[in-house]
């Protein structure tokens, strides 16, 4: 397997509109895409950075994974998404190498992508997402 691009860095925020405005005003970052991902209980705004994105994430309901993350850890870096050609084979290779999966099989992500998450406990403390566009 090969990582083809740093797809996105995801940052959990409490107020998506405030975060979008701050990234625009302070860093000149523009929103390329917005999406409500009901299954995950999140709304996201993707800010374009060259071929990658900063993904601002906010929960849409109490008790969702991002809501619980904000309660425990506060705002900040949530996960890193790596682009791959084949999510299923990348996931299998990571599991074979000892990574603990959160998703046993790839599932739909935002932008029509296919994704799978790897647990931070076997990834030096960072939640990792494998993203097949
Ligand atoms: Co992500």
mmCIF file with all atom_site columns, C-alpha atoms and ligand atoms in Angstrom:
data_model
loop_
_atom_site.group_PDB
_atom_site.id
_atom_site.type_symbol
_atom_site.label_atom_id
_atom_site.label_alt_id
_atom_site.label_comp_id
_atom_site.label_asym_id
_atom_site.label_entity_id
_atom_site.label_seq_id
_atom_site.pdbx_PDB_ins_code
_atom_site.Cartn_x
_atom_site.Cartn_y
_atom_site.Cartn_z
_atom_site.occupancy
_atom_site.B_iso_or_equiv
_atom_site.pdbx_formal_charge
_atom_site.auth_seq_id
_atom_site.auth_comp_id
_atom_site.auth_asym_id
_atom_site.auth_atom_id
_atom_site.pdbx_PDB_model_num
ATOM   1   C  CA  . UNK A 1 1   ? 0.000   0.000  0.000  1.00 0.00 ? 1   UNK A CA  1
ATOM   2   C  CA  . UNK A 1 2   ? 0.989   3.590  -0.519 1.00 0.00 ? 2   UNK A CA  1
ATOM   3   C  CA  . UNK A 1 3   ? -0.262  6.871  0.898  1.00 0.00 ? 3   UNK A CA  1
ATOM   4   C  CA  . UNK A 1 4   ? -0.894  9.058  -2.136 1.00 0.00 ? 4   UNK A CA  1
ATOM   5   C  CA  . UNK A 1 5   ? -1.593  12.385 -0.399 1.00 0.00 ? 5   UNK A CA  1
ATOM   6   C  CA  . UNK A 1 6   ? -2.252  13.932 2.970  1.00 0.00 ? 6   UNK A CA  1
ATOM   7   C  CA  . UNK A 1 7   ? -6.018  14.122 2.401  1.00 0.00 ? 7   UNK A CA  1
ATOM   8   C  CA  . UNK A 1 8   ? -7.023  16.212 5.388  1.00 0.00 ? 8   UNK A CA  1
ATOM   9   C  CA  . UNK A 1 9   ? -6.241  17.258 8.921  1.00 0.00 ? 9   UNK A CA  1
ATOM   10  C  CA  . UNK A 1 10  ? -9.443  17.290 10.978 1.00 0.00 ? 10  UNK A CA  1
ATOM   11  C  CA  . UNK A 1 11  ? -9.979  19.775 13.801 1.00 0.00 ? 11  UNK A CA  1
ATOM   12  C  CA  . UNK A 1 12  ? -12.893 19.498 16.230 1.00 0.00 ? 12  UNK A CA  1
ATOM   13  C  CA  . UNK A 1 13  ? -14.560 22.825 17.002 1.00 0.00 ? 13  UNK A CA  1
ATOM   14  C  CA  . UNK A 1 14  ? -17.587 23.907 19.001 1.00 0.00 ? 14  UNK A CA  1
ATOM   15  C  CA  . UNK A 1 15  ? -18.732 26.679 16.639 1.00 0.00 ? 15  UNK A CA  1
ATOM   16  C  CA  . UNK A 1 16  ? -18.256 25.834 12.962 1.00 0.00 ? 16  UNK A CA  1
ATOM   17  C  CA  . UNK A 1 17  ? -19.219 29.293 11.680 1.00 0.00 ? 17  UNK A CA  1
ATOM   18  C  CA  . UNK A 1 18  ? -16.771 30.992 14.048 1.00 0.00 ? 18  UNK A CA  1
ATOM   19  C  CA  . UNK A 1 19  ? -13.992 28.605 13.006 1.00 0.00 ? 19  UNK A CA  1
ATOM   20  C  CA  . UNK A 1 20  ? -14.685 29.076 9.276  1.00 0.00 ? 20  UNK A CA  1
ATOM   21  C  CA  . UNK A 1 21  ? -14.608 32.856 9.750  1.00 0.00 ? 21  UNK A CA  1
ATOM   22  C  CA  . UNK A 1 22  ? -11.382 32.719 11.732 1.00 0.00 ? 22  UNK A CA  1
ATOM   23  C  CA  . UNK A 1 23  ? -9.592  30.562 9.146  1.00 0.00 ? 23  UNK A CA  1
ATOM   24  C  CA  . UNK A 1 24  ? -10.790 32.937 6.393  1.00 0.00 ? 24  UNK A CA  1
ATOM   25  C  CA  . UNK A 1 25  ? -9.816  36.145 8.196  1.00 0.00 ? 25  UNK A CA  1
ATOM   26  C  CA  . UNK A 1 26  ? -6.569  35.009 9.831  1.00 0.00 ? 26  UNK A CA  1
ATOM   27  C  CA  . UNK A 1 27  ? -5.220  32.602 7.196  1.00 0.00 ? 27  UNK A CA  1
ATOM   28  C  CA  . UNK A 1 28  ? -7.126  33.407 4.013  1.00 0.00 ? 28  UNK A CA  1
ATOM   29  C  CA  . UNK A 1 29  ? -8.496  29.860 3.825  1.00 0.00 ? 29  UNK A CA  1
ATOM   30  C  CA  . UNK A 1 30  ? -11.587 29.319 1.668  1.00 0.00 ? 30  UNK A CA  1
ATOM   31  C  CA  . UNK A 1 31  ? -14.354 26.757 2.125  1.00 0.00 ? 31  UNK A CA  1
ATOM   32  C  CA  . UNK A 1 32  ? -14.266 24.228 -0.729 1.00 0.00 ? 32  UNK A CA  1
ATOM   33  C  CA  . UNK A 1 33  ? -17.003 21.933 0.520  1.00 0.00 ? 33  UNK A CA  1
ATOM   34  C  CA  . UNK A 1 34  ? -19.524 21.609 3.322  1.00 0.00 ? 34  UNK A CA  1
ATOM   35  C  CA  . UNK A 1 35  ? -21.403 18.509 4.311  1.00 0.00 ? 35  UNK A CA  1
ATOM   36  C  CA  . UNK A 1 36  ? -23.663 17.169 7.022  1.00 0.00 ? 36  UNK A CA  1
ATOM   37  C  CA  . UNK A 1 37  ? -22.680 13.554 7.703  1.00 0.00 ? 37  UNK A CA  1
ATOM   38  C  CA  . UNK A 1 38  ? -25.723 12.341 9.588  1.00 0.00 ? 38  UNK A CA  1
ATOM   39  C  CA  . UNK A 1 39  ? -24.367 8.835  10.233 1.00 0.00 ? 39  UNK A CA  1
ATOM   40  C  CA  . UNK A 1 40  ? -21.389 10.271 12.146 1.00 0.00 ? 40  UNK A CA  1
ATOM   41  C  CA  . UNK A 1 41  ? -23.330 13.119 13.775 1.00 0.00 ? 41  UNK A CA  1
ATOM   42  C  CA  . UNK A 1 42  ? -21.017 15.786 12.358 1.00 0.00 ? 42  UNK A CA  1
ATOM   43  C  CA  . UNK A 1 43  ? -21.082 18.801 10.102 1.00 0.00 ? 43  UNK A CA  1
ATOM   44  C  CA  . UNK A 1 44  ? -17.847 19.530 8.292  1.00 0.00 ? 44  UNK A CA  1
ATOM   45  C  CA  . UNK A 1 45  ? -16.324 22.396 6.363  1.00 0.00 ? 45  UNK A CA  1
ATOM   46  C  CA  . UNK A 1 46  ? -13.366 21.580 4.128  1.00 0.00 ? 46  UNK A CA  1
ATOM   47  C  CA  . UNK A 1 47  ? -10.834 24.368 3.616  1.00 0.00 ? 47  UNK A CA  1
ATOM   48  C  CA  . UNK A 1 48  ? -8.655  23.900 0.546  1.00 0.00 ? 48  UNK A CA  1
ATOM   49  C  CA  . UNK A 1 49  ? -4.880  23.860 1.114  1.00 0.00 ? 49  UNK A CA  1
ATOM   50  C  CA  . UNK A 1 50  ? -3.152  22.981 -2.176 1.00 0.00 ? 50  UNK A CA  1
ATOM   51  C  CA  . UNK A 1 51  ? -4.154  19.352 -2.886 1.00 0.00 ? 51  UNK A CA  1
ATOM   52  C  CA  . UNK A 1 52  ? -5.228  18.744 0.721  1.00 0.00 ? 52  UNK A CA  1
ATOM   53  C  CA  . UNK A 1 53  ? -7.793  20.077 3.163  1.00 0.00 ? 53  UNK A CA  1
ATOM   54  C  CA  . UNK A 1 54  ? -8.251  21.269 6.678  1.00 0.00 ? 54  UNK A CA  1
ATOM   55  C  CA  . UNK A 1 55  ? -11.510 19.694 7.840  1.00 0.00 ? 55  UNK A CA  1
ATOM   56  C  CA  . UNK A 1 56  ? -13.327 21.647 10.538 1.00 0.00 ? 56  UNK A CA  1
ATOM   57  C  CA  . UNK A 1 57  ? -15.714 19.311 12.375 1.00 0.00 ? 57  UNK A CA  1
ATOM   58  C  CA  . UNK A 1 58  ? -18.520 20.072 14.766 1.00 0.00 ? 58  UNK A CA  1
ATOM   59  C  CA  . UNK A 1 59  ? -21.040 17.688 16.335 1.00 0.00 ? 59  UNK A CA  1
ATOM   60  C  CA  . UNK A 1 60  ? -24.693 17.810 15.303 1.00 0.00 ? 60  UNK A CA  1
ATOM   61  C  CA  . UNK A 1 61  ? -25.965 15.887 18.329 1.00 0.00 ? 61  UNK A CA  1
ATOM   62  C  CA  . UNK A 1 62  ? -24.992 15.174 21.922 1.00 0.00 ? 62  UNK A CA  1
ATOM   63  C  CA  . UNK A 1 63  ? -23.315 11.817 22.436 1.00 0.00 ? 63  UNK A CA  1
ATOM   64  C  CA  . UNK A 1 64  ? -21.805 11.590 18.949 1.00 0.00 ? 64  UNK A CA  1
ATOM   65  C  CA  . UNK A 1 65  ? -18.103 10.670 18.820 1.00 0.00 ? 65  UNK A CA  1
ATOM   66  C  CA  . UNK A 1 66  ? -17.013 14.256 18.103 1.00 0.00 ? 66  UNK A CA  1
ATOM   67  C  CA  . UNK A 1 67  ? -19.302 15.574 20.870 1.00 0.00 ? 67  UNK A CA  1
ATOM   68  C  CA  . UNK A 1 68  ? -17.682 13.172 23.326 1.00 0.00 ? 68  UNK A CA  1
ATOM   69  C  CA  . UNK A 1 69  ? -14.213 14.141 22.068 1.00 0.00 ? 69  UNK A CA  1
ATOM   70  C  CA  . UNK A 1 70  ? -14.964 17.842 22.730 1.00 0.00 ? 70  UNK A CA  1
ATOM   71  C  CA  . UNK A 1 71  ? -16.174 17.024 26.253 1.00 0.00 ? 71  UNK A CA  1
ATOM   72  C  CA  . UNK A 1 72  ? -13.078 14.981 27.073 1.00 0.00 ? 72  UNK A CA  1
ATOM   73  C  CA  . UNK A 1 73  ? -10.341 16.827 25.241 1.00 0.00 ? 73  UNK A CA  1
ATOM   74  C  CA  . UNK A 1 74  ? -11.677 20.193 24.167 1.00 0.00 ? 74  UNK A CA  1
ATOM   75  C  CA  . UNK A 1 75  ? -11.184 21.739 20.741 1.00 0.00 ? 75  UNK A CA  1
ATOM   76  C  CA  . UNK A 1 76  ? -8.223  20.769 18.622 1.00 0.00 ? 76  UNK A CA  1
ATOM   77  C  CA  . UNK A 1 77  ? -6.660  18.153 16.381 1.00 0.00 ? 77  UNK A CA  1
ATOM   78  C  CA  . UNK A 1 78  ? -9.055  15.223 15.976 1.00 0.00 ? 78  UNK A CA  1
ATOM   79  C  CA  . UNK A 1 79  ? -7.613  12.993 13.242 1.00 0.00 ? 79  UNK A CA  1
ATOM   80  C  CA  . UNK A 1 80  ? -5.362  12.842 10.186 1.00 0.00 ? 80  UNK A CA  1
ATOM   81  C  CA  . UNK A 1 81  ? -6.767  11.518 6.901  1.00 0.00 ? 81  UNK A CA  1
ATOM   82  C  CA  . UNK A 1 82  ? -4.400  9.850  4.426  1.00 0.00 ? 82  UNK A CA  1
ATOM   83  C  CA  . UNK A 1 83  ? -5.442  9.342  0.811  1.00 0.00 ? 83  UNK A CA  1
ATOM   84  C  CA  . UNK A 1 84  ? -5.065  5.818  -0.581 1.00 0.00 ? 84  UNK A CA  1
ATOM   85  C  CA  . UNK A 1 85  ? -6.003  4.156  -3.872 1.00 0.00 ? 85  UNK A CA  1
ATOM   86  C  CA  . UNK A 1 86  ? -7.732  1.186  -2.239 1.00 0.00 ? 86  UNK A CA  1
ATOM   87  C  CA  . UNK A 1 87  ? -9.133  1.579  1.262  1.00 0.00 ? 87  UNK A CA  1
ATOM   88  C  CA  . UNK A 1 88  ? -9.849  -2.135 1.768  1.00 0.00 ? 88  UNK A CA  1
ATOM   89  C  CA  . UNK A 1 89  ? -6.303  -3.243 0.933  1.00 0.00 ? 89  UNK A CA  1
ATOM   90  C  CA  . UNK A 1 90  ? -4.760  -0.369 2.932  1.00 0.00 ? 90  UNK A CA  1
ATOM   91  C  CA  . UNK A 1 91  ? -6.924  -1.341 5.941  1.00 0.00 ? 91  UNK A CA  1
ATOM   92  C  CA  . UNK A 1 92  ? -5.944  -5.007 5.614  1.00 0.00 ? 92  UNK A CA  1
ATOM   93  C  CA  . UNK A 1 93  ? -2.252  -4.102 5.406  1.00 0.00 ? 93  UNK A CA  1
ATOM   94  C  CA  . UNK A 1 94  ? -2.492  -1.879 8.490  1.00 0.00 ? 94  UNK A CA  1
ATOM   95  C  CA  . UNK A 1 95  ? -4.300  -4.593 10.482 1.00 0.00 ? 95  UNK A CA  1
ATOM   96  C  CA  . UNK A 1 96  ? -1.727  -7.175 9.385  1.00 0.00 ? 96  UNK A CA  1
ATOM   97  C  CA  . UNK A 1 97  ? 0.972   -4.834 10.708 1.00 0.00 ? 97  UNK A CA  1
ATOM   98  C  CA  . UNK A 1 98  ? -0.729  -4.653 14.121 1.00 0.00 ? 98  UNK A CA  1
ATOM   99  C  CA  . UNK A 1 99  ? -2.950  -1.584 13.808 1.00 0.00 ? 99  UNK A CA  1
ATOM   100 C  CA  . UNK A 1 100 ? -6.232  -1.737 15.742 1.00 0.00 ? 100 UNK A CA  1
ATOM   101 C  CA  . UNK A 1 101 ? -9.111  -0.893 13.420 1.00 0.00 ? 101 UNK A CA  1
ATOM   102 C  CA  . UNK A 1 102 ? -12.175 1.088  14.453 1.00 0.00 ? 102 UNK A CA  1
ATOM   103 C  CA  . UNK A 1 103 ? -13.881 0.040  11.209 1.00 0.00 ? 103 UNK A CA  1
ATOM   104 C  CA  . UNK A 1 104 ? -13.463 -3.643 10.368 1.00 0.00 ? 104 UNK A CA  1
ATOM   105 C  CA  . UNK A 1 105 ? -14.472 -2.924 6.786  1.00 0.00 ? 105 UNK A CA  1
ATOM   106 C  CA  . UNK A 1 106 ? -14.432 0.304  4.751  1.00 0.00 ? 106 UNK A CA  1
ATOM   107 C  CA  . UNK A 1 107 ? -17.573 2.452  4.897  1.00 0.00 ? 107 UNK A CA  1
ATOM   108 C  CA  . UNK A 1 108 ? -18.934 5.561  3.162  1.00 0.00 ? 108 UNK A CA  1
ATOM   109 C  CA  . UNK A 1 109 ? -17.324 8.893  4.141  1.00 0.00 ? 109 UNK A CA  1
ATOM   110 C  CA  . UNK A 1 110 ? -18.018 12.461 3.042  1.00 0.00 ? 110 UNK A CA  1
ATOM   111 C  CA  . UNK A 1 111 ? -17.637 13.625 -0.587 1.00 0.00 ? 111 UNK A CA  1
ATOM   112 C  CA  . UNK A 1 112 ? -18.629 10.139 -1.762 1.00 0.00 ? 112 UNK A CA  1
ATOM   113 C  CA  . UNK A 1 113 ? -15.390 8.707  -0.409 1.00 0.00 ? 113 UNK A CA  1
ATOM   114 C  CA  . UNK A 1 114 ? -14.741 5.299  1.154  1.00 0.00 ? 114 UNK A CA  1
ATOM   115 C  CA  . UNK A 1 115 ? -13.037 5.439  4.549  1.00 0.00 ? 115 UNK A CA  1
ATOM   116 C  CA  . UNK A 1 116 ? -11.817 3.380  7.488  1.00 0.00 ? 116 UNK A CA  1
ATOM   117 C  CA  . UNK A 1 117 ? -10.462 4.574  10.842 1.00 0.00 ? 117 UNK A CA  1
ATOM   118 C  CA  . UNK A 1 118 ? -7.540  3.189  12.847 1.00 0.00 ? 118 UNK A CA  1
ATOM   119 C  CA  . UNK A 1 119 ? -7.544  3.559  16.629 1.00 0.00 ? 119 UNK A CA  1
ATOM   120 C  CA  . UNK A 1 120 ? -5.037  5.969  18.224 1.00 0.00 ? 120 UNK A CA  1
ATOM   121 C  CA  . UNK A 1 121 ? -3.953  3.312  20.748 1.00 0.00 ? 121 UNK A CA  1
ATOM   122 C  CA  . UNK A 1 122 ? -1.827  1.513  18.154 1.00 0.00 ? 122 UNK A CA  1
ATOM   123 C  CA  . UNK A 1 123 ? -0.932  4.635  16.143 1.00 0.00 ? 123 UNK A CA  1
ATOM   124 C  CA  . UNK A 1 124 ? 1.157   6.631  18.629 1.00 0.00 ? 124 UNK A CA  1
ATOM   125 C  CA  . UNK A 1 125 ? -1.816  8.587  19.889 1.00 0.00 ? 125 UNK A CA  1
ATOM   126 C  CA  . UNK A 1 126 ? -3.331  9.810  16.620 1.00 0.00 ? 126 UNK A CA  1
ATOM   127 C  CA  . UNK A 1 127 ? -6.685  8.770  15.190 1.00 0.00 ? 127 UNK A CA  1
ATOM   128 C  CA  . UNK A 1 128 ? -6.000  7.885  11.536 1.00 0.00 ? 128 UNK A CA  1
ATOM   129 C  CA  . UNK A 1 129 ? -8.452  7.804  8.636  1.00 0.00 ? 129 UNK A CA  1
ATOM   130 C  CA  . UNK A 1 130 ? -7.720  6.006  5.371  1.00 0.00 ? 130 UNK A CA  1
ATOM   131 C  CA  . UNK A 1 131 ? -9.529  7.851  2.564  1.00 0.00 ? 131 UNK A CA  1
ATOM   132 C  CA  . UNK A 1 132 ? -10.232 6.441  -0.871 1.00 0.00 ? 132 UNK A CA  1
ATOM   133 C  CA  . UNK A 1 133 ? -11.652 9.297  -2.981 1.00 0.00 ? 133 UNK A CA  1
HETATM 134 CO CO1 . LIG B 2 .   ? -11.850 12.788 8.245  1.00 0.00 ? 1   LIG B CO1 1
#
